[in-house]
Tab-separated table of C-alpha atoms and ligand atoms in Angstrom:
chain	number	residue	atom	x	y	z
A	1	MET	CA	0.048	0.003	-0.010
A	2	ASN	CA	1.195	3.517	-0.575
A	3	LYS	CA	2.264	5.448	2.286
A	4	VAL	CA	0.614	9.039	2.045
A	5	VAL	CA	2.388	11.520	4.276
A	6	PRO	CA	0.143	14.677	4.905
A	7	ASP	CA	2.387	17.536	4.503
A	8	GLU	CA	0.726	19.659	7.015
A	9	THR	CA	1.335	17.391	9.977
A	10	ALA	CA	5.113	17.321	9.175
A	11	ASP	CA	7.474	19.132	11.547
A	12	SER	CA	9.425	20.744	8.820
A	13	HIS	CA	8.015	22.543	5.859
A	14	SER	CA	9.190	23.374	2.345
A	15	THR	CA	8.293	25.590	-0.479
A	16	HIS	CA	6.883	22.401	-2.011
A	17	ASP	CA	4.208	21.774	0.481
A	18	ALA	CA	0.984	21.237	-1.087
A	19	GLU	CA	-2.598	20.902	0.052
A	20	ASP	CA	-2.910	17.062	0.538
A	21	ASP	CA	-5.148	15.609	-2.384
A	22	VAL	CA	-6.021	12.103	-2.371
A	23	ARG	CA	-6.639	12.101	-6.180
A	24	ASN	CA	-2.749	12.029	-6.533
A	25	ARG	CA	-2.885	8.394	-5.276
A	26	ASP	CA	-4.529	7.386	-8.620
A	27	ILE	CA	-2.796	9.667	-11.169
A	28	LYS	CA	-1.605	8.357	-14.512
A	29	ILE	CA	1.873	8.888	-15.445
A	30	PHE	CA	3.462	9.242	-18.839
A	31	VAL	CA	6.413	6.741	-19.326
A	32	ASN	CA	8.026	6.769	-22.644
A	33	GLY	CA	4.758	7.450	-24.453
A	34	ASP	CA	2.383	5.133	-22.397
A	35	LEU	CA	0.188	6.496	-19.739
A	36	VAL	CA	0.291	4.096	-16.772
A	37	PRO	CA	-1.443	4.214	-13.402
A	38	ARG	CA	1.001	5.617	-10.716
A	39	ASP	CA	1.586	2.263	-8.888
A	40	GLU	CA	2.681	0.603	-12.255
A	41	ALA	CA	4.811	3.562	-13.431
A	42	LYS	CA	8.357	2.084	-13.374
A	43	VAL	CA	11.905	2.674	-14.991
A	44	SER	CA	14.701	0.167	-15.211
A	45	VAL	CA	17.174	-0.179	-12.363
A	46	TYR	CA	19.703	0.254	-15.161
A	47	ASP	CA	18.307	3.599	-15.994
A	48	SER	CA	20.926	6.555	-16.203
A	49	GLY	CA	18.893	8.744	-14.082
A	50	PHE	CA	18.405	6.067	-11.356
A	51	MET	CA	22.090	5.082	-11.383
A	52	LEU	CA	23.829	8.441	-11.927
A	53	GLY	CA	21.275	11.312	-11.746
A	54	ASP	CA	22.086	11.565	-15.454
A	55	GLY	CA	19.191	13.545	-16.701
A	56	MET	CA	17.391	17.000	-16.883
A	57	TRP	CA	14.084	17.936	-15.695
A	58	GLU	CA	11.459	20.786	-15.617
A	59	GLY	CA	8.793	21.704	-13.154
A	60	MET	CA	5.993	23.481	-14.713
A	61	ARG	CA	2.481	24.688	-13.582
A	62	LEU	CA	-0.840	24.320	-15.550
A	63	TYR	CA	-3.097	27.216	-15.360
A	64	HIS	CA	-6.580	26.864	-17.038
A	65	GLY	CA	-5.193	24.284	-19.554
A	66	LYS	CA	-2.117	26.166	-20.316
A	67	TRP	CA	1.450	25.608	-19.127
A	68	ALA	CA	2.792	28.836	-17.777
A	69	PHE	CA	5.875	30.112	-19.496
A	70	PHE	CA	6.241	27.006	-21.693
A	71	ASP	CA	8.797	28.495	-24.014
A	72	GLU	CA	10.937	29.632	-21.236
A	73	HIS	CA	11.023	26.299	-19.667
A	74	MET	CA	11.746	24.582	-22.957
A	75	ASP	CA	14.482	27.043	-23.533
A	76	ARG	CA	16.253	25.698	-20.318
A	77	LEU	CA	15.473	22.022	-20.854
A	78	PHE	CA	16.686	21.945	-24.560
A	79	ALA	CA	19.837	24.141	-23.350
A	80	GLY	CA	20.621	21.494	-20.619
A	81	LEU	CA	19.973	18.461	-22.854
A	82	LYS	CA	22.077	19.860	-25.642
A	83	ALA	CA	25.040	20.713	-23.153
A	84	VAL	CA	25.084	16.995	-21.915
A	85	GLU	CA	24.197	15.530	-25.147
A	86	ILE	CA	20.765	13.819	-24.536
A	87	ASP	CA	18.595	13.553	-27.450
A	88	ILE	CA	14.964	13.739	-26.230
A	89	GLY	CA	13.765	12.491	-29.468
A	90	MET	CA	10.891	15.114	-29.981
A	91	ASP	CA	10.675	18.681	-30.459
A	92	ARG	CA	9.078	21.288	-28.379
A	93	ALA	CA	5.661	20.639	-30.046
A	94	GLY	CA	6.085	16.852	-29.115
A	95	VAL	CA	6.852	17.811	-25.530
A	96	LEU	CA	3.658	19.883	-25.507
A	97	ASP	CA	1.570	17.156	-26.726
A	98	ALA	CA	2.877	14.793	-24.185
A	99	LEU	CA	2.149	17.184	-21.318
A	100	ASN	CA	-1.294	17.781	-22.676
A	101	ARG	CA	-1.963	14.167	-23.127
A	102	THR	CA	-0.964	13.353	-19.534
A	103	ALA	CA	-2.914	16.297	-18.006
A	104	ALA	CA	-6.021	15.335	-20.022
A	105	ALA	CA	-5.771	11.533	-19.071
A	106	ASN	CA	-5.940	12.832	-15.506
A	107	GLY	CA	-8.716	15.337	-15.995
A	108	MET	CA	-6.352	18.270	-15.113
A	109	THR	CA	-6.722	21.974	-16.211
A	110	SER	CA	-5.675	23.987	-13.203
A	111	ASP	CA	-3.788	23.656	-9.857
A	112	ALA	CA	-1.661	20.918	-11.365
A	113	HIS	CA	2.109	20.825	-11.418
A	114	CYS	CA	4.336	18.712	-13.537
A	115	ARG	CA	7.798	17.114	-13.293
A	116	LEU	CA	9.094	16.436	-16.722
A	117	MET	CA	12.023	14.132	-16.531
A	118	VAL	CA	14.410	13.234	-19.315
A	119	THR	CA	17.392	10.657	-18.607
A	120	ARG	CA	20.075	9.120	-20.883
A	121	GLY	CA	17.999	6.046	-20.698
A	122	VAL	CA	18.791	2.464	-19.916
A	123	LYS	CA	22.319	1.382	-19.768
A	124	ALA	CA	23.957	-1.765	-21.017
A	125	LYS	CA	26.082	-2.120	-17.982
A	126	PRO	CA	26.027	-0.655	-14.517
A	127	PHE	CA	28.735	1.949	-15.223
A	128	GLN	CA	29.203	5.634	-15.751
A	129	HIS	CA	30.243	5.931	-19.318
A	130	PRO	CA	27.330	7.753	-21.421
A	131	ALA	CA	28.074	5.356	-24.373
A	132	LEU	CA	26.563	2.743	-22.292
A	133	SER	CA	23.222	4.247	-22.505
A	134	ARG	CA	22.095	2.860	-26.027
A	135	SER	CA	18.527	2.562	-26.265
A	136	GLY	CA	17.334	6.015	-26.219
A	137	PRO	CA	16.134	8.467	-23.602
A	138	THR	CA	13.627	7.723	-20.761
A	139	VAL	CA	10.913	10.309	-20.584
A	140	VAL	CA	8.595	10.687	-17.590
A	141	ILE	CA	6.009	13.055	-16.931
A	142	ILE	CA	4.380	13.178	-13.397
A	143	ILE	CA	1.550	15.671	-13.068
A	144	GLU	CA	0.132	15.938	-9.633
A	145	HIS	CA	-3.102	18.023	-8.470
A	146	SER	CA	-1.281	20.657	-6.636
A	147	LYS	CA	-2.145	23.881	-4.642
A	148	PRO	CA	0.577	25.371	-2.643
A	149	ALA	CA	-0.163	25.160	1.039
A	150	GLU	CA	-1.857	28.467	2.088
A	151	SER	CA	-0.368	28.076	5.713
A	152	LEU	CA	3.069	28.809	4.394
A	153	GLN	CA	1.950	32.179	3.094
A	154	LYS	CA	0.791	33.089	6.487
A	155	ARG	CA	3.665	31.549	8.474
A	156	GLY	CA	6.599	32.113	5.955
A	157	ILE	CA	9.586	29.895	5.504
A	158	ARG	CA	12.540	29.647	7.904
A	159	LEU	CA	15.877	29.508	6.410
A	160	ALA	CA	19.248	28.516	7.861
A	161	THR	CA	22.678	29.388	6.097
A	162	VAL	CA	24.306	26.211	5.453
A	163	PRO	CA	28.069	25.241	4.757
A	164	GLN	CA	27.056	23.699	1.209
A	165	VAL	CA	27.577	26.228	-1.565
A	166	ARG	CA	26.373	26.399	-5.196
A	167	GLY	CA	29.701	26.581	-6.842
A	168	LEU	CA	31.501	27.687	-9.794
A	169	PRO	CA	30.247	26.845	-13.281
A	170	MET	CA	33.245	24.584	-14.143
A	171	THR	CA	32.361	22.124	-11.267
A	172	GLN	CA	28.736	21.447	-11.803
A	173	ASP	CA	27.097	24.598	-13.209
A	174	ALA	CA	24.092	25.612	-11.072
A	175	LYS	CA	22.197	26.200	-14.109
A	176	TYR	CA	21.991	22.462	-14.992
A	177	ASN	CA	18.346	21.376	-13.733
A	178	SER	CA	20.017	18.051	-13.455
A	179	HIS	CA	18.431	14.886	-11.899
A	180	SER	CA	21.218	14.778	-9.583
A	181	LYS	CA	20.335	17.152	-6.881
A	182	LEU	CA	22.617	16.040	-4.221
A	183	ASN	CA	24.310	19.271	-3.790
A	184	CYS	CA	21.004	20.800	-2.838
A	185	VAL	CA	19.857	17.799	-0.905
A	186	ILE	CA	22.844	17.974	1.336
A	187	ALA	CA	22.152	21.725	1.769
A	188	CYS	CA	18.529	20.870	2.778
A	189	LEU	CA	19.675	18.278	5.242
A	190	GLN	CA	21.894	20.893	6.967
A	191	ALA	CA	19.180	23.258	7.178
A	192	GLU	CA	16.950	20.632	8.704
A	193	GLN	CA	19.746	19.971	11.329
A	194	ALA	CA	19.826	23.530	12.198
A	195	GLY	CA	16.006	23.514	12.743
A	196	ALA	CA	15.090	25.305	9.491
A	197	ASP	CA	12.890	24.366	6.572
A	198	GLU	CA	15.237	25.208	3.787
A	199	GLY	CA	18.915	25.972	3.344
A	200	LEU	CA	20.220	29.429	2.340
A	201	MET	CA	23.374	28.827	0.168
A	202	LEU	CA	25.998	31.284	-0.284
A	203	ASP	CA	28.161	31.521	-3.455
A	204	PRO	CA	31.882	30.587	-3.533
A	205	LEU	CA	32.862	34.061	-2.499
A	206	GLY	CA	30.373	34.047	0.514
A	207	PHE	CA	27.730	36.356	-0.828
A	208	VAL	CA	24.097	35.508	-0.511
A	209	ASN	CA	23.069	33.191	-3.420
A	210	THR	CA	19.955	31.104	-3.475
A	211	THR	CA	18.246	28.330	-1.428
A	212	ASN	CA	18.361	24.666	-2.043
A	213	ALA	CA	15.204	24.699	-4.188
A	214	CYS	CA	14.277	28.210	-4.893
A	215	ASN	CA	15.907	31.711	-5.925
A	216	PHE	CA	16.102	34.107	-3.080
A	217	PHE	CA	15.260	37.788	-2.998
A	218	ILE	CA	15.497	40.579	-0.271
A	219	VAL	CA	13.726	43.908	0.062
A	220	ARG	CA	15.490	46.816	1.405
A	221	LYS	CA	14.052	50.308	1.592
A	222	GLY	CA	11.878	49.903	-1.380
A	223	GLU	CA	14.731	48.132	-3.399
A	224	VAL	CA	14.399	44.428	-4.540
A	225	TRP	CA	17.826	42.622	-4.450
A	226	THR	CA	18.870	39.241	-5.703
A	227	SER	CA	22.117	37.601	-6.214
A	228	THR	CA	24.090	38.259	-9.601
A	229	GLY	CA	22.746	34.996	-10.832
A	230	ASP	CA	26.283	33.572	-11.632
A	231	TYR	CA	25.862	30.618	-9.084
A	232	CYS	CA	22.245	29.948	-9.061
A	233	MET	CA	19.462	28.275	-11.098
A	234	ASN	CA	18.143	30.641	-13.964
A	235	GLY	CA	14.877	30.368	-12.356
A	236	VAL	CA	11.929	31.248	-14.856
A	237	THR	CA	10.096	32.882	-11.851
A	238	ARG	CA	13.074	34.836	-10.650
A	239	GLN	CA	13.409	36.291	-14.266
A	240	LYS	CA	9.810	37.171	-14.333
A	241	ILE	CA	9.992	39.018	-10.843
A	242	ILE	CA	12.955	41.063	-12.247
A	243	ASP	CA	11.301	42.030	-15.258
A	244	LEU	CA	7.996	42.763	-13.380
A	245	CYS	CA	9.998	45.063	-11.124
A	246	ARG	CA	11.508	46.828	-14.150
A	247	ALA	CA	8.255	47.091	-15.995
A	248	ASN	CA	6.618	48.706	-12.892
A	249	GLY	CA	9.232	51.096	-11.630
A	250	ILE	CA	10.457	49.049	-8.819
A	251	PRO	CA	14.093	49.320	-8.244
A	252	VAL	CA	15.745	45.796	-8.768
A	253	PHE	CA	19.348	44.871	-8.472
A	254	GLU	CA	21.149	41.604	-9.363
A	255	LYS	CA	24.155	42.229	-7.080
A	256	ASN	CA	26.538	40.853	-4.425
A	257	TYR	CA	25.327	41.287	-0.892
A	258	SER	CA	26.097	39.544	2.409
A	259	LEU	CA	24.223	37.982	5.144
A	260	LEU	CA	24.559	41.152	7.141
A	261	GLU	CA	22.330	42.776	4.675
A	262	ALA	CA	20.018	39.906	4.423
A	263	TYR	CA	19.457	39.563	8.167
A	264	SER	CA	18.447	43.345	8.312
A	265	ALA	CA	16.232	43.258	5.146
A	266	ASP	CA	12.648	44.661	5.461
A	267	GLU	CA	11.296	41.503	3.543
A	268	ALA	CA	12.664	38.279	2.063
A	269	PHE	CA	11.083	35.835	-0.400
A	270	LEU	CA	11.697	32.928	-2.625
A	271	THR	CA	10.661	32.204	-6.175
A	272	GLY	CA	9.869	29.135	-8.142
A	273	THR	CA	7.305	27.740	-10.426
A	274	PHE	CA	5.620	25.656	-7.531
A	275	GLY	CA	4.902	28.199	-5.042
A	276	ALA	CA	5.448	31.457	-7.096
A	277	GLN	CA	6.641	33.787	-4.274
A	278	THR	CA	6.995	32.250	-0.802
A	279	PRO	CA	7.609	34.877	2.213
A	280	VAL	CA	10.690	33.981	4.266
A	281	ALA	CA	9.954	34.429	8.086
A	282	GLU	CA	13.572	34.168	9.485
A	283	ILE	CA	17.055	33.461	8.560
A	284	ASP	CA	19.380	31.771	11.130
A	285	GLY	CA	16.818	32.436	13.910
A	286	LYS	CA	16.580	36.225	13.007
A	287	PRO	CA	13.124	37.339	12.123
A	288	ILE	CA	12.984	39.193	8.773
A	289	GLY	CA	10.933	42.530	8.928
A	290	ASP	CA	8.124	43.141	11.441
A	291	HIS	CA	5.273	41.569	9.770
A	292	THR	CA	3.886	38.049	9.687
A	293	GLY	CA	3.768	36.415	6.324
A	294	ALA	CA	4.172	38.330	3.322
A	295	GLY	CA	5.310	41.986	3.626
A	296	PRO	CA	3.919	44.715	1.424
A	297	MET	CA	6.515	44.463	-1.413
A	298	THR	CA	6.129	40.671	-1.584
A	299	ARG	CA	2.486	41.142	-1.645
A	300	ARG	CA	2.612	43.589	-4.494
A	301	LEU	CA	4.848	41.334	-6.623
A	302	GLN	CA	2.678	38.360	-5.885
A	303	GLY	CA	-0.197	40.399	-7.433
A	304	LEU	CA	1.778	41.574	-10.375
A	305	TYR	CA	2.969	37.970	-10.982
A	306	LYS	CA	-0.781	36.750	-10.814
A	307	ASN	CA	-1.780	39.359	-13.285
A	308	LEU	CA	1.098	38.162	-15.620
A	309	ILE	CA	-0.030	34.588	-15.318
A	310	GLU	CA	-3.475	35.711	-16.209
A	311	MET	CA	-2.434	37.611	-19.157
A	312	HIS	CA	-0.318	34.750	-20.209
A	313	ILE	CA	-3.082	32.361	-20.245
A	314	ALA	CA	-5.781	34.482	-21.704
B	1	PLP	C1	17.755	24.937	-7.303
B	1	PLP	C2	16.683	25.598	-7.796
B	1	PLP	N1	16.476	27.068	-7.809
B	1	PLP	C3	15.486	27.558	-8.228
B	1	PLP	C4	14.475	26.996	-9.050
B	1	PLP	C5	13.109	27.754	-9.448
B	1	PLP	O1	13.071	27.725	-10.738
B	1	PLP	P1	11.912	28.061	-11.535
B	1	PLP	O2	11.445	29.515	-11.214
B	1	PLP	O3	12.190	28.081	-12.919
B	1	PLP	O4	10.936	27.061	-11.144
B	1	PLP	C6	14.463	25.426	-9.070
B	1	PLP	C7	13.488	24.856	-9.809
B	1	PLP	O5	13.748	23.859	-10.613
B	1	PLP	C8	15.627	24.996	-8.527
B	1	PLP	O6	15.702	23.600	-8.747
């Protein structure tokens, strides 16, 4: 029997907390062109993704039958796949069709979030060399009914600065949305150990960078700051927030800043496709701002982002 863990009873929280939805026990999952019930959706133990984390993925949200910012997600996916020489075996229209088929099979049009995964496929032997993956890619699409947990908006997320960093591009570029998330998983474990929900990761020079699963912003005296972008995921939501600030006369800076400036920020929030903008309640035990939940600038940006989605899907 499947073990279903209700997120809301858990001690720790994450930006991926969703309202529990029993329908997710019976979803159909796309596995290499077939739509199979969740319990029967399987990949080989020889799969490159399972063995090595050798694959790329995208997280996307469905709003009224349309995948938000599909082109931007495909730009990132296809760039990552090209860089590591994985041939997905279809073009963007083919990906869209696969996503839509999966959503339709599950009767989903809104409040749904997908994880599209593409690995180098099944290996001939259990070793690293990419040439051992000979039978083409493995493509899996999981779409779940998903409403971000309301409680997180009210409470905000607790961050702890962690020793694990998002490193230089010549190690494993933070812009690879790779199956292997061990770097981020280690950061998340360190944050949990420190009693927080998510890890705030610095860059190799010690400037504030990103969290283990989302991009990170602070607000100081009416200005919105985020890291230079050199050492973090090129988040689609991150870029939308920067663009929205620019379009609405809100001063926004991609710059180096330190923990000292983060601790004394008026507001802080995270961005990601799953949760849009999630307020930060505290960093390393220090409360951020004097509000509960989202501060005024975060709320303004949430409103602008919501409008942007509505325009995008219209
Ligand atoms: C490490 C990391 N940072 C940030 C993000 C947010 O990116 P996006 O806004 O494109 O969902 C993701 C999502 O894939 C991520 O894995």
